[in-house]
């Protein structure tokens, strides 16, 4: 029988091989982030024989950053890295395991459908070809990757024009965030100039805040080991230049709405975290938050507001988190949007679970939502 190989030497790859001497008992560990101790994201390829009955065990799953996330989680598999499908997976004794009779000699497994650098380059090409988009700033990550801030605008000044900001993938393992941005931008670029959204707002966006971690196959940190979503109170030119660059641009330009796109390992729902714990939280913002959530749910049934994080106590918000810092700094509506790694338990999809297409559709819905809320943002 041919030997089995396990490899992860590609963009976003993450795995450590313990033992592959038995096809039905391939033993693996998830690798830690390149410069920090987080781990949960994995993505690897296997070369075996077509039709082989493969069995996998991620033996350190129980020590990962979110060990409770493995219950109810099903791994993703793909033969071509385009179409991803779920395989029933078991979590027991601290290990995540699954079986797969692979139809092909080469097969890939991942924590969620990856969004790799090649796909990102295509998206950046699409952005570059959009006449209403301009790159207004470029940052360099600690590992030397480029982080680009764009403005989408019809170029027309208008009384009370809003400034909407969207950033994605501060946490590189949350690849659904970049699928969301792709869906949103594709729809935005099809919109004619006379739509309410484009006439009434300029949209500032970053499709990937953390290219270091995305390239390295990290879960949460960049090439300096920083969790960027804990760096917004005091961003540093050395360890969080991605955040510093965006926050400085916000200080120059202003912000009327901020959305920070993430994925959640544990909860099988789409939800938002808001600014209820900010010292500057007011009845105005509370009402706006409620409107945003109610309207979101009407526009896209994947959104819900029953399940989410515990609320922050008044005045107790962590201002190092982007959503809180920007909501406080600009007295504006500000949210973390969370999509599941697992599925939306209210509308389950057995084959794919939560997926790129649903992430993209949520992005499209978010455009509609922003348009509906424009008049009330200030
Ligand atoms: C979060 S987002 C934190 C938002 N929490 C509250 N209470 N406002 C993080 O950064 O840890 C989750 C994620 O990474 O997706
Ligand atoms: Zn996150």
Short mmCIF file of C-alpha atoms and ligand atoms in Angstrom, two decimals:
data_model
loop_
_atom_site.label_atom_id
_atom_site.label_comp_id
_atom_site.label_asym_id
_atom_site.label_seq_id
_atom_site.Cartn_x
_atom_site.Cartn_y
_atom_site.Cartn_z
CA UNK A 1 0.00 0.00 0.00
CA UNK A 2 1.16 3.48 -0.84
CA UNK A 3 2.34 5.63 2.07
CA UNK A 4 0.01 8.40 3.20
CA UNK A 5 1.25 11.98 3.21
CA UNK A 6 -0.19 14.89 5.14
CA UNK A 7 0.81 18.39 4.08
CA UNK A 8 0.02 21.98 4.95
CA UNK A 9 2.72 23.95 3.12
CA UNK A 10 0.28 26.33 1.43
CA UNK A 11 -1.48 29.60 2.28
CA UNK A 12 -3.43 29.18 5.51
CA UNK A 13 -2.16 25.64 6.10
CA UNK A 14 -2.03 24.41 9.68
CA UNK A 15 -1.41 20.89 10.99
CA UNK A 16 1.22 18.83 12.76
CA UNK A 17 1.52 15.17 11.87
CA UNK A 18 1.96 12.74 14.75
CA UNK A 19 1.52 9.48 12.88
CA UNK A 20 0.10 8.40 9.51
CA UNK A 21 1.25 4.81 9.43
CA UNK A 22 -2.36 3.59 9.50
CA UNK A 23 -4.85 5.04 7.01
CA UNK A 24 -7.76 4.59 9.39
CA UNK A 25 -5.93 6.11 12.34
CA UNK A 26 -4.13 9.26 11.17
CA UNK A 27 -3.04 11.13 14.29
CA UNK A 28 -2.64 14.90 14.16
CA UNK A 29 -2.24 18.01 16.28
CA UNK A 30 -3.38 21.54 15.47
CA UNK A 31 -0.38 23.88 15.40
CA UNK A 32 -0.23 27.00 17.57
CA UNK A 33 -0.35 30.46 15.97
CA UNK A 34 3.01 31.46 14.48
CA UNK A 35 3.84 33.91 17.31
CA UNK A 36 1.27 33.22 20.04
CA UNK A 37 -0.34 30.31 21.84
CA UNK A 38 -3.84 30.38 20.33
CA UNK A 39 -4.97 27.42 18.25
CA UNK A 40 -8.18 26.11 16.72
CA UNK A 41 -7.85 26.73 12.98
CA UNK A 42 -6.59 23.79 10.89
CA UNK A 43 -6.27 23.25 7.16
CA UNK A 44 -4.32 20.43 5.51
CA UNK A 45 -4.14 18.13 2.53
CA UNK A 46 -3.83 14.36 2.42
CA UNK A 47 -2.45 12.23 -0.35
CA UNK A 48 -3.57 8.61 -0.13
CA UNK A 49 -5.28 6.20 -2.53
CA UNK A 50 -8.65 6.96 -4.09
CA UNK A 51 -11.28 4.97 -2.23
CA UNK A 52 -9.13 4.59 0.88
CA UNK A 53 -11.02 4.50 4.16
CA UNK A 54 -9.36 7.31 6.07
CA UNK A 55 -9.75 8.05 9.76
CA UNK A 56 -8.46 11.19 11.49
CA UNK A 57 -7.98 12.32 15.02
CA UNK A 58 -7.02 15.86 16.11
CA UNK A 59 -5.55 14.84 19.41
CA UNK A 60 -4.99 18.24 20.99
CA UNK A 61 -8.48 19.61 20.20
CA UNK A 62 -9.34 19.58 23.88
CA UNK A 63 -6.51 22.01 24.69
CA UNK A 64 -7.43 24.49 21.94
CA UNK A 65 -8.46 28.12 22.51
CA UNK A 66 -12.19 27.21 22.54
CA UNK A 67 -12.43 23.58 23.67
CA UNK A 68 -16.21 23.85 24.12
CA UNK A 69 -16.52 24.62 20.43
CA UNK A 70 -15.92 21.04 19.26
CA UNK A 71 -19.21 19.61 20.53
CA UNK A 72 -21.64 19.75 17.61
CA UNK A 73 -18.93 20.71 15.14
CA UNK A 74 -18.48 18.88 11.81
CA UNK A 75 -15.28 19.14 9.78
CA UNK A 76 -15.15 20.45 6.20
CA UNK A 77 -13.70 18.42 3.33
CA UNK A 78 -12.98 19.22 -0.32
CA UNK A 79 -11.37 17.59 -3.36
CA UNK A 80 -10.86 20.81 -5.31
CA UNK A 81 -10.79 23.47 -2.56
CA UNK A 82 -13.78 25.12 -4.26
CA UNK A 83 -16.64 22.96 -3.05
CA UNK A 84 -16.55 22.19 0.67
CA UNK A 85 -18.83 19.68 2.37
CA UNK A 86 -19.27 18.56 5.98
CA UNK A 87 -18.30 15.18 7.39
CA UNK A 88 -19.92 13.95 10.61
CA UNK A 89 -17.33 14.36 13.34
CA UNK A 90 -17.07 13.17 16.92
CA UNK A 91 -15.58 14.92 19.90
CA UNK A 92 -14.55 12.59 22.73
CA UNK A 93 -11.72 12.39 25.26
CA UNK A 94 -10.30 15.70 24.12
CA UNK A 95 -9.92 14.64 20.47
CA UNK A 96 -11.92 15.49 17.36
CA UNK A 97 -12.21 12.56 14.97
CA UNK A 98 -13.86 11.73 11.66
CA UNK A 99 -13.89 9.02 9.03
CA UNK A 100 -13.89 9.56 5.30
CA UNK A 101 -13.80 7.21 2.34
CA UNK A 102 -12.08 9.60 -0.02
CA UNK A 103 -13.21 9.48 -3.65
CA UNK A 104 -9.91 10.91 -4.78
CA UNK A 105 -6.24 10.45 -4.02
CA UNK A 106 -5.89 14.06 -2.88
CA UNK A 107 -8.29 15.54 -0.37
CA UNK A 108 -8.33 18.58 1.92
CA UNK A 109 -9.80 19.20 5.36
CA UNK A 110 -10.34 22.52 7.13
CA UNK A 111 -11.99 24.15 10.13
CA UNK A 112 -14.01 26.37 7.77
CA UNK A 113 -13.95 27.00 4.00
CA UNK A 114 -10.62 28.84 3.62
CA UNK A 115 -10.32 32.25 2.00
CA UNK A 116 -6.79 32.22 0.66
CA UNK A 117 -4.46 34.77 -0.80
CA UNK A 118 -5.27 33.81 -4.40
CA UNK A 119 -8.98 34.44 -3.80
CA UNK A 120 -8.10 37.68 -2.03
CA UNK A 121 -6.01 38.81 -4.98
CA UNK A 122 -9.02 38.28 -7.26
CA UNK A 123 -11.13 40.35 -4.90
CA UNK A 124 -8.50 43.10 -4.83
CA UNK A 125 -8.45 43.04 -8.65
CA UNK A 126 -12.23 43.48 -8.68
CA UNK A 127 -11.89 46.38 -6.26
CA UNK A 128 -9.16 47.97 -8.39
CA UNK A 129 -11.42 47.74 -11.45
CA UNK A 130 -14.32 49.48 -9.71
CA UNK A 131 -14.17 53.18 -10.66
CA UNK A 132 -15.92 54.27 -7.47
CA UNK A 133 -13.27 52.58 -5.29
CA UNK A 134 -10.02 54.22 -4.27
CA UNK A 135 -7.25 52.96 -2.08
CA UNK A 136 -6.82 55.72 0.48
CA UNK A 137 -4.21 54.12 2.72
CA UNK A 138 -1.83 51.20 2.81
CA UNK A 139 -0.38 49.72 5.98
CA UNK A 140 2.35 47.15 6.45
CA UNK A 141 1.79 44.27 8.85
CA UNK A 142 4.59 43.10 11.17
CA UNK A 143 5.44 40.28 8.73
CA UNK A 144 5.46 42.78 5.86
CA UNK A 145 2.12 42.06 4.20
CA UNK A 146 0.01 44.85 2.77
CA UNK A 147 -3.24 45.94 4.44
CA UNK A 148 -5.31 48.22 2.25
CA UNK A 149 -7.99 50.69 3.24
CA UNK A 150 -10.44 51.57 0.45
CA UNK A 151 -13.16 54.16 0.03
CA UNK A 152 -16.20 53.48 -2.11
CA UNK A 153 -17.79 56.79 -3.10
CA UNK A 154 -19.70 58.37 -5.96
CA UNK A 155 -17.36 61.32 -5.48
CA UNK A 156 -20.24 63.69 -4.83
CA UNK A 157 -20.44 65.80 -1.70
CA UNK A 158 -23.90 65.75 -0.13
CA UNK A 159 -25.38 67.35 2.95
CA UNK A 160 -25.21 64.89 5.84
CA UNK A 161 -23.42 62.20 3.85
CA UNK A 162 -22.61 59.28 6.17
CA UNK A 163 -19.28 57.58 6.72
CA UNK A 164 -19.72 53.83 7.02
CA UNK A 165 -16.77 51.61 8.01
CA UNK A 166 -16.44 47.86 7.63
CA UNK A 167 -13.44 45.75 8.56
CA UNK A 168 -13.05 41.99 8.38
CA UNK A 169 -10.82 39.20 9.51
CA UNK A 170 -8.96 40.76 12.41
CA UNK A 171 -8.97 37.10 13.43
CA UNK A 172 -7.48 35.24 10.49
CA UNK A 173 -9.05 31.87 11.33
CA UNK A 174 -12.51 33.44 10.93
CA UNK A 175 -12.44 33.15 7.14
CA UNK A 176 -16.24 33.55 6.88
CA UNK A 177 -15.60 37.26 7.51
CA UNK A 178 -13.83 37.67 4.18
CA UNK A 179 -16.51 35.66 2.34
CA UNK A 180 -19.00 38.13 3.85
CA UNK A 181 -16.98 41.06 2.49
CA UNK A 182 -16.77 39.50 -0.98
CA UNK A 183 -20.54 39.08 -1.08
CA UNK A 184 -21.16 42.60 0.14
CA UNK A 185 -18.71 44.24 -2.27
CA UNK A 186 -19.90 42.29 -5.29
CA UNK A 187 -23.44 43.54 -4.63
CA UNK A 188 -22.27 47.07 -3.87
CA UNK A 189 -20.38 47.34 -7.16
CA UNK A 190 -23.55 46.41 -9.07
CA UNK A 191 -25.52 49.24 -7.47
CA UNK A 192 -26.23 52.31 -9.59
CA UNK A 193 -25.20 55.72 -8.25
CA UNK A 194 -28.76 56.85 -7.60
CA UNK A 195 -29.48 54.27 -4.91
CA UNK A 196 -30.05 55.72 -1.46
CA UNK A 197 -26.98 54.04 -0.02
CA UNK A 198 -24.53 55.40 -2.56
CA UNK A 199 -26.06 58.86 -2.72
CA UNK A 200 -26.12 59.04 1.07
CA UNK A 201 -22.88 57.46 2.19
CA UNK A 202 -19.21 56.85 1.57
CA UNK A 203 -18.12 53.35 2.52
CA UNK A 204 -14.66 52.69 3.96
CA UNK A 205 -13.49 49.09 4.14
CA UNK A 206 -10.64 46.64 4.74
CA UNK A 207 -11.23 43.11 3.41
CA UNK A 208 -8.52 41.48 5.52
CA UNK A 209 -7.06 43.18 8.60
CA UNK A 210 -4.70 40.30 9.34
CA UNK A 211 -2.84 38.98 6.28
CA UNK A 212 0.06 37.77 8.47
CA UNK A 213 -2.16 35.37 10.36
CA UNK A 214 -4.16 34.43 7.26
CA UNK A 215 -1.00 33.39 5.46
CA UNK A 216 0.44 31.57 8.48
CA UNK A 217 -2.74 29.59 9.23
CA UNK A 218 -3.24 31.35 12.57
CA UNK A 219 -6.44 31.51 14.57
CA UNK A 220 -6.28 34.95 16.19
CA UNK A 221 -2.91 36.68 15.96
CA UNK A 222 -0.65 38.50 13.51
CA UNK A 223 3.07 38.15 12.82
CA UNK A 224 3.89 39.89 16.11
CA UNK A 225 1.64 37.57 18.12
CA UNK A 226 -0.98 40.30 18.67
CA UNK A 227 -4.73 39.66 18.86
CA UNK A 228 -5.72 42.76 16.88
CA UNK A 229 -9.15 42.87 18.48
CA UNK A 230 -7.46 43.66 21.80
CA UNK A 231 -5.31 46.45 20.38
CA UNK A 232 -7.78 49.27 19.67
CA UNK A 233 -7.23 51.25 22.89
CA UNK A 234 -3.50 51.63 22.31
CA UNK A 235 -2.47 50.41 18.86
CA UNK A 236 1.27 50.16 18.36
CA UNK A 237 3.32 50.79 15.20
CA UNK A 238 5.38 47.68 15.99
CA UNK A 239 2.82 45.11 17.09
CA UNK A 240 -0.51 46.34 15.64
CA UNK A 241 0.21 48.72 12.75
CA UNK A 242 -2.91 47.37 10.98
CA UNK A 243 -5.11 48.78 13.74
CA UNK A 244 -3.12 51.99 14.20
CA UNK A 245 -3.42 52.80 10.49
CA UNK A 246 -7.18 52.27 10.39
CA UNK A 247 -7.83 54.10 13.66
CA UNK A 248 -5.75 57.10 12.55
CA UNK A 249 -7.71 57.23 9.29
CA UNK A 250 -10.95 57.12 11.24
CA UNK A 251 -9.78 60.04 13.41
CA UNK A 252 -9.13 62.06 10.25
CA UNK A 253 -12.32 61.14 8.41
CA UNK A 254 -14.95 60.41 11.08
CA UNK A 255 -17.24 57.42 11.58
CA UNK A 256 -21.06 57.20 11.57
CA UNK A 257 -21.31 53.39 11.59
CA UNK A 258 -18.72 50.71 12.28
CA UNK A 259 -19.10 46.99 11.56
CA UNK A 260 -16.37 44.50 12.48
CA UNK A 261 -16.90 41.08 10.90
CA UNK A 262 -16.04 37.89 12.82
CA UNK A 263 -16.86 34.22 13.28
CA UNK A 264 -17.74 32.52 16.55
CA UNK A 265 -16.41 29.06 17.33
CA UNK A 266 -19.07 28.06 19.84
CA UNK A 267 -22.53 29.46 19.13
CA UNK A 268 -24.43 28.00 16.15
CA UNK A 269 -26.08 31.33 15.30
CA UNK A 270 -25.55 34.66 13.57
CA UNK A 271 -25.55 37.47 16.11
CA UNK A 272 -24.12 40.86 17.00
CA UNK A 273 -22.26 42.22 20.01
CA UNK A 274 -22.84 45.91 20.66
CA UNK A 275 -21.71 48.72 22.92
CA UNK A 276 -23.99 48.35 25.95
CA UNK A 277 -20.99 48.39 28.32
CA UNK A 278 -19.44 51.60 26.97
CA UNK A 279 -19.22 54.62 29.32
CA UNK A 280 -20.78 56.71 26.54
CA UNK A 281 -23.68 54.33 25.81
CA UNK A 282 -26.89 56.37 25.59
CA UNK A 283 -30.62 55.88 25.00
CA UNK A 284 -30.03 57.05 21.42
CA UNK A 285 -27.50 54.28 20.79
CA UNK A 286 -29.62 51.71 22.56
CA UNK A 287 -32.58 52.51 20.32
CA UNK A 288 -30.40 52.44 17.23
CA UNK A 289 -28.96 49.06 18.21
CA UNK A 290 -32.46 47.66 18.68
CA UNK A 291 -33.53 48.99 15.29
CA UNK A 292 -30.47 47.55 13.62
CA UNK A 293 -31.13 44.09 15.06
CA UNK A 294 -34.85 44.09 14.36
CA UNK A 295 -34.33 45.21 10.79
CA UNK A 296 -31.48 42.74 10.17
CA UNK A 297 -33.75 39.88 11.16
CA UNK A 298 -36.48 41.08 8.79
CA UNK A 299 -34.04 41.32 5.91
CA UNK A 300 -32.24 38.03 6.51
CA UNK A 301 -33.68 35.22 8.66
CA UNK A 302 -30.16 33.91 9.31
CA UNK A 303 -29.82 36.80 11.74
CA UNK A 304 -31.29 36.42 15.22
CA UNK A 305 -31.00 38.18 18.55
CA UNK A 306 -31.99 35.48 21.04
CA UNK A 307 -28.53 33.92 21.35
CA UNK A 308 -25.29 35.87 21.71
CA UNK A 309 -22.58 36.87 24.16
CA UNK A 310 -23.40 37.87 27.72
CA UNK A 311 -24.11 41.58 27.92
CA UNK A 312 -21.38 43.81 29.36
CA UNK A 313 -22.32 45.56 32.62
CA UNK A 314 -22.80 49.34 32.27
CA UNK A 315 -19.44 51.08 31.99
CA UNK A 316 -17.53 47.79 32.04
CA UNK A 317 -16.83 47.36 28.31
CA UNK A 318 -13.33 46.42 27.22
CA UNK A 319 -12.28 49.45 25.17
CA UNK A 320 -9.42 47.51 23.60
CA UNK A 321 -12.05 45.71 21.47
CA UNK A 322 -12.67 47.43 18.13
CA UNK A 323 -16.45 47.63 18.36
CA UNK A 324 -16.35 49.23 21.81
CA UNK A 325 -13.45 51.60 21.11
CA UNK A 326 -14.97 52.95 17.90
CA UNK A 327 -18.49 53.18 19.32
CA UNK A 328 -17.11 55.15 22.26
CA UNK A 329 -14.68 57.27 20.27
CA UNK A 330 -17.23 58.42 17.68
CA UNK A 331 -20.47 58.11 19.65
CA UNK A 332 -21.76 56.00 16.78
CA UNK A 333 -23.58 52.75 16.12
CA UNK A 334 -20.90 50.04 16.30
CA UNK A 335 -21.17 46.26 16.15
CA UNK A 336 -19.19 43.07 16.07
CA UNK A 337 -21.04 40.78 13.62
CA UNK A 338 -20.57 37.10 14.41
CA UNK A 339 -21.22 34.17 12.07
CA UNK A 340 -20.99 30.54 13.19
CA UNK A 341 -18.30 28.02 12.34
CA UNK A 342 -20.87 25.26 12.80
CA UNK A 343 -24.25 26.11 11.33
CA UNK A 344 -27.27 28.26 12.03
CA UNK A 345 -29.20 25.89 14.30
CA UNK A 346 -32.44 27.69 13.39
CA UNK A 347 -32.02 26.93 9.67
CA UNK A 348 -29.62 23.99 9.49
CA UNK A 349 -27.97 22.81 6.29
CA UNK A 350 -26.75 19.25 6.72
CA UNK A 351 -24.50 19.23 3.69
CA UNK A 352 -22.60 22.47 4.14
CA UNK A 353 -23.50 23.90 7.53
CA UNK A 354 -22.67 27.60 7.67
CA UNK A 355 -20.94 28.28 4.36
CA UNK A 356 -19.29 30.83 2.09
CA UNK A 357 -22.55 31.35 0.17
CA UNK A 358 -24.50 32.13 3.32
CA UNK A 359 -21.75 34.41 4.57
CA UNK A 360 -21.87 36.27 1.24
CA UNK A 361 -25.66 36.49 1.37
CA UNK A 362 -25.42 37.99 4.86
CA UNK A 363 -23.02 40.57 3.44
CA UNK A 364 -25.56 41.50 0.76
CA UNK A 365 -28.29 41.83 3.41
CA UNK A 366 -26.03 44.10 5.41
CA UNK A 367 -25.94 46.56 2.51
CA UNK A 368 -29.72 46.73 2.53
CA UNK A 369 -29.68 47.18 6.27
CA UNK A 370 -27.19 50.05 6.12
CA UNK A 371 -29.28 51.78 3.48
CA UNK A 372 -32.41 51.49 5.62
CA UNK A 373 -30.68 52.94 8.68
CA UNK A 374 -28.77 55.79 6.99
CA UNK A 375 -31.14 58.62 7.95
CA UNK A 376 -31.08 57.67 11.62
CA UNK A 377 -27.35 57.19 12.17
CA UNK A 378 -26.91 60.80 13.31
C1 LIG B 1 -14.86 38.45 20.04
S1 LIG B 1 -15.64 39.89 19.74
C2 LIG B 1 -15.76 40.58 21.33
C3 LIG B 1 -17.01 41.25 21.50
N1 LIG B 1 -17.42 41.03 22.83
C4 LIG B 1 -18.17 41.90 23.50
N2 LIG B 1 -18.58 41.50 24.68
N3 LIG B 1 -18.45 43.06 23.00
C5 LIG B 1 -13.41 38.59 20.35
O1 LIG B 1 -12.72 39.42 19.80
O2 LIG B 1 -12.97 37.80 21.18
C6 LIG B 1 -15.26 37.27 19.36
C7 LIG B 1 -14.56 36.90 18.10
O3 LIG B 1 -13.35 36.84 18.05
O4 LIG B 1 -15.22 36.63 17.10
ZN1 LIG B 2 -13.10 37.09 15.99
#
